[in-house]
mmCIF file of C-alpha atoms in Angstrom:
data_model
loop_
_atom_site.group_PDB
_atom_site.id
_atom_site.type_symbol
_atom_site.label_atom_id
_atom_site.label_comp_id
_atom_site.label_asym_id
_atom_site.label_seq_id
_atom_site.Cartn_x
_atom_site.Cartn_y
_atom_site.Cartn_z
ATOM 1 C CA MET A 1463 37.983 -19.431 -17.694
ATOM 2 C CA VAL A 1464 35.111 -18.834 -20.102
ATOM 3 C CA LEU A 1465 32.614 -20.259 -17.667
ATOM 4 C CA LEU A 1466 34.037 -18.151 -14.845
ATOM 5 C CA VAL A 1467 33.569 -14.957 -16.851
ATOM 6 C CA LEU A 1468 30.059 -16.013 -17.850
ATOM 7 C CA LEU A 1469 29.113 -16.796 -14.253
ATOM 8 C CA GLY A 1470 30.653 -13.522 -13.145
ATOM 9 C CA GLY A 1471 28.402 -11.581 -15.503
ATOM 10 C CA ILE A 1472 25.311 -13.437 -14.316
ATOM 11 C CA TYR A 1473 26.358 -12.891 -10.703
ATOM 12 C CA GLY A 1474 26.678 -9.161 -11.405
ATOM 13 C CA ILE A 1475 23.070 -9.038 -12.602
ATOM 14 C CA LEU A 1476 21.671 -11.055 -9.716
ATOM 15 C CA LEU A 1477 23.671 -9.218 -7.077
ATOM 16 C CA ILE A 1478 22.197 -5.806 -7.863
ATOM 17 C CA PRO A 1479 18.879 -6.064 -9.729
ATOM 18 C CA GLY A 1480 18.504 -2.271 -9.949
ATOM 19 C CA THR A 1481 21.403 -0.009 -10.828
ATOM 20 C CA LEU A 1482 24.614 -1.858 -11.696
ATOM 21 C CA PRO A 1483 28.019 -0.391 -10.873
ATOM 22 C CA PRO A 1484 30.560 -0.127 -13.721
ATOM 23 C CA GLN A 1485 32.409 -3.312 -12.773
ATOM 24 C CA ASN A 1486 29.206 -5.360 -12.968
ATOM 25 C CA TRP A 1487 28.356 -3.924 -16.379
ATOM 26 C CA LEU A 1488 31.889 -4.801 -17.513
ATOM 27 C CA LEU A 1489 31.461 -8.403 -16.417
ATOM 28 C CA LEU A 1490 28.102 -8.555 -18.162
ATOM 29 C CA LEU A 1491 29.536 -7.239 -21.432
ATOM 30 C CA MET A 1492 32.460 -9.654 -21.197
ATOM 31 C CA SER A 1493 30.136 -12.586 -20.607
ATOM 32 C CA LEU A 1494 28.300 -12.150 -23.929
ATOM 33 C CA PRO A 1495 31.269 -12.705 -26.289
ATOM 34 C CA ALA A 1496 32.582 -15.298 -23.856
ATOM 35 C CA TYR A 1497 29.374 -17.290 -24.236
ATOM 36 C CA TRP A 1498 29.583 -16.942 -28.028
ATOM 37 C CA LEU A 1499 33.170 -18.255 -27.944
ATOM 38 C CA TYR A 1500 32.163 -21.082 -25.619
ATOM 39 C CA ARG A 1501 29.497 -22.297 -28.060
ATOM 40 C CA LEU A 1502 31.985 -22.042 -30.908
ATOM 41 C CA ILE A 1503 34.546 -24.223 -29.138
ATOM 42 C CA ARG A 1504 31.923 -26.771 -28.144
ATOM 43 C CA SER A 1505 30.531 -27.123 -31.685
ATOM 44 C CA PRO A 1506 31.256 -30.476 -33.427
ATOM 45 C CA LYS A 1507 32.339 -28.810 -36.701
ATOM 46 C CA TYR A 1508 34.926 -26.725 -34.869
ATOM 47 C CA ARG A 1509 36.318 -29.800 -33.102
ATOM 48 C CA GLU A 1510 36.417 -31.738 -36.373
ATOM 49 C CA ALA A 1511 38.232 -28.911 -38.140
ATOM 50 C CA ARG A 1512 40.735 -28.576 -35.293
ATOM 51 C CA ALA A 1513 41.379 -32.326 -35.264
ATOM 52 C CA LEU A 1514 42.096 -32.348 -39.009
ATOM 53 C CA GLY A 1515 44.118 -29.152 -38.858
ATOM 54 C CA LYS A 1516 41.786 -27.356 -41.279
ATOM 55 C CA ALA A 1517 40.470 -23.818 -41.294
ATOM 56 C CA VAL A 1518 37.116 -23.426 -39.582
ATOM 57 C CA ASP A 1519 34.202 -22.700 -41.934
ATOM 58 C CA MET A 1520 32.330 -19.942 -40.085
ATOM 59 C CA ARG A 1521 29.311 -20.246 -42.372
ATOM 60 C CA GLY A 1522 28.857 -23.811 -41.263
ATOM 61 C CA LEU A 1523 28.922 -22.735 -37.638
ATOM 62 C CA ARG A 1524 26.111 -20.177 -37.858
ATOM 63 C CA GLN A 1525 23.573 -22.741 -36.767
ATOM 64 C CA TYR A 1526 25.183 -22.874 -33.342
ATOM 65 C CA PHE A 1527 24.533 -19.187 -32.681
ATOM 66 C CA ARG A 1528 20.870 -19.152 -33.627
ATOM 67 C CA PRO A 1529 17.938 -20.232 -31.443
ATOM 68 C CA ARG A 1530 17.538 -23.984 -31.671
ATOM 69 C CA ARG A 1531 14.520 -25.007 -33.689
ATOM 70 C CA ARG A 1532 12.384 -28.057 -33.358
ATOM 71 C CA SER A 1533 13.382 -30.829 -35.731
ATOM 72 C CA MET A 1534 11.335 -31.078 -38.924
ATOM 73 C CA SER A 1535 11.547 -34.866 -38.807
ATOM 74 C CA SER A 1536 8.265 -35.036 -36.914
ATOM 75 C CA GLY A 1537 6.527 -33.877 -40.129
ATOM 76 C CA ARG A 1538 2.780 -33.713 -39.619
ATOM 77 C CA ASN A 1539 2.971 -33.228 -35.830
ATOM 78 C CA TYR A 1540 5.293 -30.256 -36.272
ATOM 79 C CA ARG A 1541 2.983 -28.627 -38.818
ATOM 80 C CA GLN A 1542 -0.034 -29.180 -36.580
ATOM 81 C CA GLU A 1543 1.756 -27.630 -33.609
ATOM 82 C CA ARG A 1544 2.835 -24.696 -35.756
ATOM 83 C CA ARG A 1545 -0.736 -24.083 -36.996
ATOM 84 C CA ALA A 1546 -2.057 -24.275 -33.418
ATOM 85 C CA LYS A 1547 0.555 -21.777 -32.243
ATOM 86 C CA MET A 1548 -0.254 -19.387 -35.101
ATOM 87 C CA LEU A 1549 -3.961 -19.675 -34.219
ATOM 88 C CA GLN A 1550 -3.184 -18.752 -30.602
ATOM 89 C CA ILE A 1551 -1.134 -15.750 -31.710
ATOM 90 C CA SER A 1552 -3.907 -14.594 -34.072
ATOM 91 C CA THR A 1553 -6.516 -14.926 -31.316
ATOM 92 C CA LEU A 1554 -4.408 -12.938 -28.856
ATOM 93 C CA ALA A 1555 -3.737 -10.257 -31.470
ATOM 94 C CA ALA A 1556 -7.448 -9.949 -32.275
ATOM 95 C CA ALA A 1557 -8.274 -9.685 -28.566
ATOM 96 C CA ALA A 1558 -5.617 -6.997 -28.095
ATOM 97 C CA VAL A 1559 -6.973 -4.991 -31.028
ATOM 98 C CA GLY A 1560 -10.518 -5.306 -29.697
ATOM 99 C CA LEU A 1561 -9.426 -4.219 -26.224
ATOM 100 C CA ALA A 1562 -7.534 -1.237 -27.602
ATOM 101 C CA PHE A 1563 -10.504 -0.220 -29.736
ATOM 102 C CA GLY A 1564 -12.881 -0.553 -26.787
ATOM 103 C CA THR A 1565 -10.581 1.501 -24.560
ATOM 104 C CA ALA A 1566 -10.293 4.207 -27.210
ATOM 105 C CA THR A 1567 -14.074 4.283 -27.529
ATOM 106 C CA GLN A 1568 -14.545 4.616 -23.766
ATOM 107 C CA ALA A 1569 -11.908 7.361 -23.527
ATOM 108 C CA ALA A 1570 -13.669 9.625 -26.004
ATOM 109 C CA PRO A 1571 -12.861 13.294 -25.378
ATOM 110 C CA PRO A 1572 -15.481 15.260 -23.413
ATOM 111 C CA HIS A 1573 -17.689 17.823 -25.108
ATOM 112 C CA TYR A 1574 -17.279 21.546 -24.525
ATOM 113 C CA PRO A 1575 -18.432 23.976 -23.351
ATOM 114 C CA GLN A 1576 -19.189 22.499 -19.944
ATOM 115 C CA THR A 1577 -21.142 24.281 -17.241
ATOM 116 C CA ALA A 1578 -20.287 23.390 -13.665
ATOM 117 C CA ALA A 1579 -22.757 24.527 -11.017
ATOM 118 C CA VAL A 1580 -20.846 24.746 -7.756
ATOM 119 C CA GLY A 1581 -23.766 24.579 -5.351
ATOM 120 C CA GLY A 1582 -23.618 20.842 -4.689
ATOM 121 C CA GLN A 1583 -22.839 19.240 -1.363
ATOM 122 C CA PRO A 1584 -19.580 17.252 -1.413
ATOM 123 C CA THR A 1585 -19.424 13.561 -0.653
ATOM 124 C CA ALA A 1586 -17.476 12.362 2.363
ATOM 125 C CA ALA A 1587 -14.501 11.529 0.139
ATOM 126 C CA GLU A 1588 -14.630 14.927 -1.580
ATOM 127 C CA THR A 1589 -14.902 16.670 1.782
ATOM 128 C CA ALA A 1590 -11.740 14.936 2.943
ATOM 129 C CA VAL A 1591 -9.926 15.933 -0.257
ATOM 130 C CA VAL A 1592 -10.992 19.592 -0.119
ATOM 131 C CA ARG A 1593 -10.262 19.962 3.577
ATOM 132 C CA GLY A 1594 -6.858 18.347 3.142
ATOM 133 C CA VAL A 1595 -5.814 20.384 0.093
ATOM 134 C CA LEU A 1596 -7.217 23.774 1.142
ATOM 135 C CA GLY A 1597 -6.253 23.225 4.762
ATOM 136 C CA ARG A 1598 -2.616 22.882 3.704
ATOM 137 C CA SER A 1599 -2.936 25.878 1.394
ATOM 138 C CA PHE A 1600 -4.420 28.235 4.019
ATOM 139 C CA GLY A 1601 -2.357 26.780 6.832
ATOM 140 C CA LYS A 1602 -2.640 28.619 10.142
ATOM 141 C CA GLU A 1603 -5.544 30.754 8.967
ATOM 142 C CA TRP A 1604 -7.638 27.647 8.388
ATOM 143 C CA THR A 1605 -6.725 25.933 11.649
ATOM 144 C CA ASP A 1606 -7.129 29.087 13.755
ATOM 145 C CA TYR A 1607 -10.634 29.648 12.382
ATOM 146 C CA GLU A 1608 -11.698 26.107 13.164
ATOM 147 C CA LYS A 1609 -10.229 26.323 16.667
ATOM 148 C CA THR A 1610 -13.065 28.739 17.452
ATOM 149 C CA GLY A 1611 -15.504 25.871 16.992
ATOM 150 C CA GLN A 1612 -16.483 26.813 13.440
ATOM 151 C CA HIS A 1613 -16.382 24.264 10.641
ATOM 152 C CA ILE A 1614 -15.493 25.852 7.294
ATOM 153 C CA ARG A 1615 -18.256 25.203 4.770
ATOM 154 C CA PHE A 1616 -17.993 24.916 0.988
ATOM 155 C CA THR A 1617 -19.896 23.547 -1.991
ATOM 156 C CA VAL A 1618 -18.590 21.759 -5.079
ATOM 157 C CA GLY A 1619 -19.130 21.134 -8.777
ATOM 158 C CA HIS A 1620 -17.423 19.019 -11.440
ATOM 159 C CA ALA A 1621 -15.912 19.751 -14.866
ATOM 160 C CA ASP A 1622 -12.924 18.613 -16.917
ATOM 161 C CA LEU A 1623 -10.482 21.518 -17.102
ATOM 162 C CA ASN A 1624 -7.575 19.810 -18.872
ATOM 163 C CA GLY A 1625 -9.420 17.456 -21.239
ATOM 164 C CA ASP A 1626 -8.074 14.212 -19.777
ATOM 165 C CA GLY A 1627 -11.544 12.714 -19.398
ATOM 166 C CA ARG A 1628 -11.515 12.889 -15.589
ATOM 167 C CA PRO A 1629 -13.945 15.290 -13.856
ATOM 168 C CA ASP A 1630 -12.024 17.813 -11.787
ATOM 169 C CA LEU A 1631 -13.349 19.180 -8.506
ATOM 170 C CA LEU A 1632 -14.463 22.826 -8.445
ATOM 171 C CA VAL A 1633 -14.892 24.366 -5.002
ATOM 172 C CA SER A 1634 -16.756 27.482 -3.898
ATOM 173 C CA LEU A 1635 -15.492 28.615 -0.491
ATOM 174 C CA ASN A 1636 -18.824 30.235 0.349
ATOM 175 C CA ASP A 1637 -18.513 30.339 4.129
ATOM 176 C CA SER A 1638 -19.175 34.028 4.813
ATOM 177 C CA GLY A 1639 -17.706 33.769 8.296
ATOM 178 C CA PHE A 1640 -14.347 32.690 6.921
ATOM 179 C CA GLY A 1641 -14.128 35.959 5.027
ATOM 180 C CA TYR A 1642 -13.668 34.906 1.413
ATOM 181 C CA CYS A 1643 -16.954 36.171 -0.010
ATOM 182 C CA GLY A 1644 -17.663 39.628 -1.378
ATOM 183 C CA SER A 1645 -19.710 41.582 -3.878
ATOM 184 C CA GLY A 1646 -18.249 39.567 -6.757
ATOM 185 C CA GLY A 1647 -19.040 36.191 -5.258
ATOM 186 C CA CYS A 1648 -16.947 33.766 -3.229
ATOM 187 C CA ALA A 1649 -13.440 32.424 -3.712
ATOM 188 C CA GLY A 1650 -13.239 29.510 -6.135
ATOM 189 C CA TYR A 1651 -10.698 26.709 -6.421
ATOM 190 C CA ALA A 1652 -10.085 23.780 -8.738
ATOM 191 C CA ILE A 1653 -8.534 20.495 -7.633
ATOM 192 C CA LEU A 1654 -7.496 18.459 -10.656
ATOM 193 C CA ALA A 1655 -8.307 14.766 -10.799
ATOM 194 C CA THR A 1656 -5.367 12.396 -11.372
ATOM 195 C CA PRO A 1657 -5.087 8.639 -11.993
ATOM 196 C CA GLN A 1658 -4.213 8.284 -8.295
ATOM 197 C CA GLY A 1659 -7.005 10.534 -6.984
ATOM 198 C CA TYR A 1660 -6.563 14.313 -6.839
ATOM 199 C CA ALA A 1661 -3.673 16.756 -7.121
ATOM 200 C CA PRO A 1662 -2.079 17.838 -3.815
ATOM 201 C CA LYS A 1663 -2.457 21.554 -4.613
ATOM 202 C CA ALA A 1664 -5.481 23.603 -5.630
ATOM 203 C CA ILE A 1665 -5.692 26.066 -8.517
ATOM 204 C CA GLU A 1666 -7.017 29.448 -7.455
ATOM 205 C CA LEU A 1667 -9.959 30.655 -9.530
ATOM 206 C CA ALA A 1668 -11.778 33.969 -9.659
ATOM 207 C CA TYR A 1669 -14.561 35.005 -7.286
ATOM 208 C CA PHE A 1670 -17.946 33.892 -8.622
ATOM 209 C CA PHE A 1671 -21.446 33.056 -7.438
ATOM 210 C CA GLU A 1672 -23.000 29.959 -8.987
ATOM 211 C CA LYS A 1673 -21.254 28.432 -11.971
ATOM 212 C CA ALA A 1674 -18.078 28.123 -14.000
ATOM 213 C CA ILE A 1675 -18.212 27.656 -17.779
ATOM 214 C CA VAL A 1676 -15.386 25.583 -19.293
ATOM 215 C CA LEU A 1677 -14.869 26.805 -22.865
ATOM 216 C CA PRO A 1678 -13.660 24.791 -25.892
ATOM 217 C CA THR A 1679 -10.584 27.005 -26.315
ATOM 218 C CA VAL A 1680 -7.334 25.860 -24.705
ATOM 219 C CA HIS A 1681 -4.232 27.741 -23.555
ATOM 220 C CA ASN A 1682 -1.134 25.956 -22.217
ATOM 221 C CA GLY A 1683 -2.991 22.673 -21.797
ATOM 222 C CA MET A 1684 -5.980 24.035 -19.840
ATOM 223 C CA HIS A 1685 -9.407 25.129 -21.058
ATOM 224 C CA ASP A 1686 -10.428 28.759 -20.778
ATOM 225 C CA LEU A 1687 -13.018 29.712 -18.150
ATOM 226 C CA ARG A 1688 -15.881 32.149 -17.698
ATOM 227 C CA TYR A 1689 -17.966 32.614 -14.586
ATOM 228 C CA ASP A 1690 -21.685 33.149 -14.053
ATOM 229 C CA ASN A 1691 -23.007 35.467 -16.794
ATOM 230 C CA ALA A 1692 -19.848 37.541 -17.150
ATOM 231 C CA SER A 1693 -18.200 37.965 -20.549
ATOM 232 C CA LYS A 1694 -14.583 38.048 -19.354
ATOM 233 C CA THR A 1695 -12.549 35.000 -20.317
ATOM 234 C CA PHE A 1696 -9.818 33.671 -18.022
ATOM 235 C CA ARG A 1697 -6.884 31.876 -19.663
ATOM 236 C CA TRP A 1698 -4.297 29.563 -18.146
ATOM 237 C CA ASN A 1699 -0.803 31.079 -18.328
ATOM 238 C CA GLY A 1700 1.045 28.024 -17.080
ATOM 239 C CA LYS A 1701 0.823 29.003 -13.419
ATOM 240 C CA GLY A 1702 -2.709 30.280 -12.920
ATOM 241 C CA TYR A 1703 -5.832 31.699 -14.539
ATOM 242 C CA SER A 1704 -5.777 35.388 -15.411
#
């Protein structure tokens, strides 16, 4: 019976490796004390006490519920193996500390303020990202314009807006034919870098001409911005810059 319950609990784990239904969790919980009881019954001291009709000394049975240790009878060989194992653990720990320290050194926070000139030509990969993100954002307006045979032009720059150490993509939509340029400059957008690549949505920035200045001050997890030579500071309110 004990073995059946134990096997039932193991079967419940193997049957559904992800989310277990209540009945499988019940079998699993039942299997743990069942295994403990099974080891108790199988222990020699318990059998001896039962055969003599004596009370079972639980303190003497503790050894059967602890991880089995290697016998000390091997003496010198055991000590040598133990020292070798401790040396391996120390080496691995030192390597882990060194790796963590090196990673922390490489991930040093960027310096601010940062000036991002947005007059650069995008790479092929950046072009694909910008066209994909802004194309979805503008939707029909974007596709209708390009159906006329025009190819929407833009330039890019790079700066870290959220301080995560990854350079974000700043875009100036400076295609005058598309209609997003005026006396104050052209429409700007930021596409945040992520561990997987870039965010699927762009952040709308102010109209500006040549550069965005990322300031040291932070609001709601994003650095404040200024554009060109203007003195107005734009702050992140959780949804956009204003």
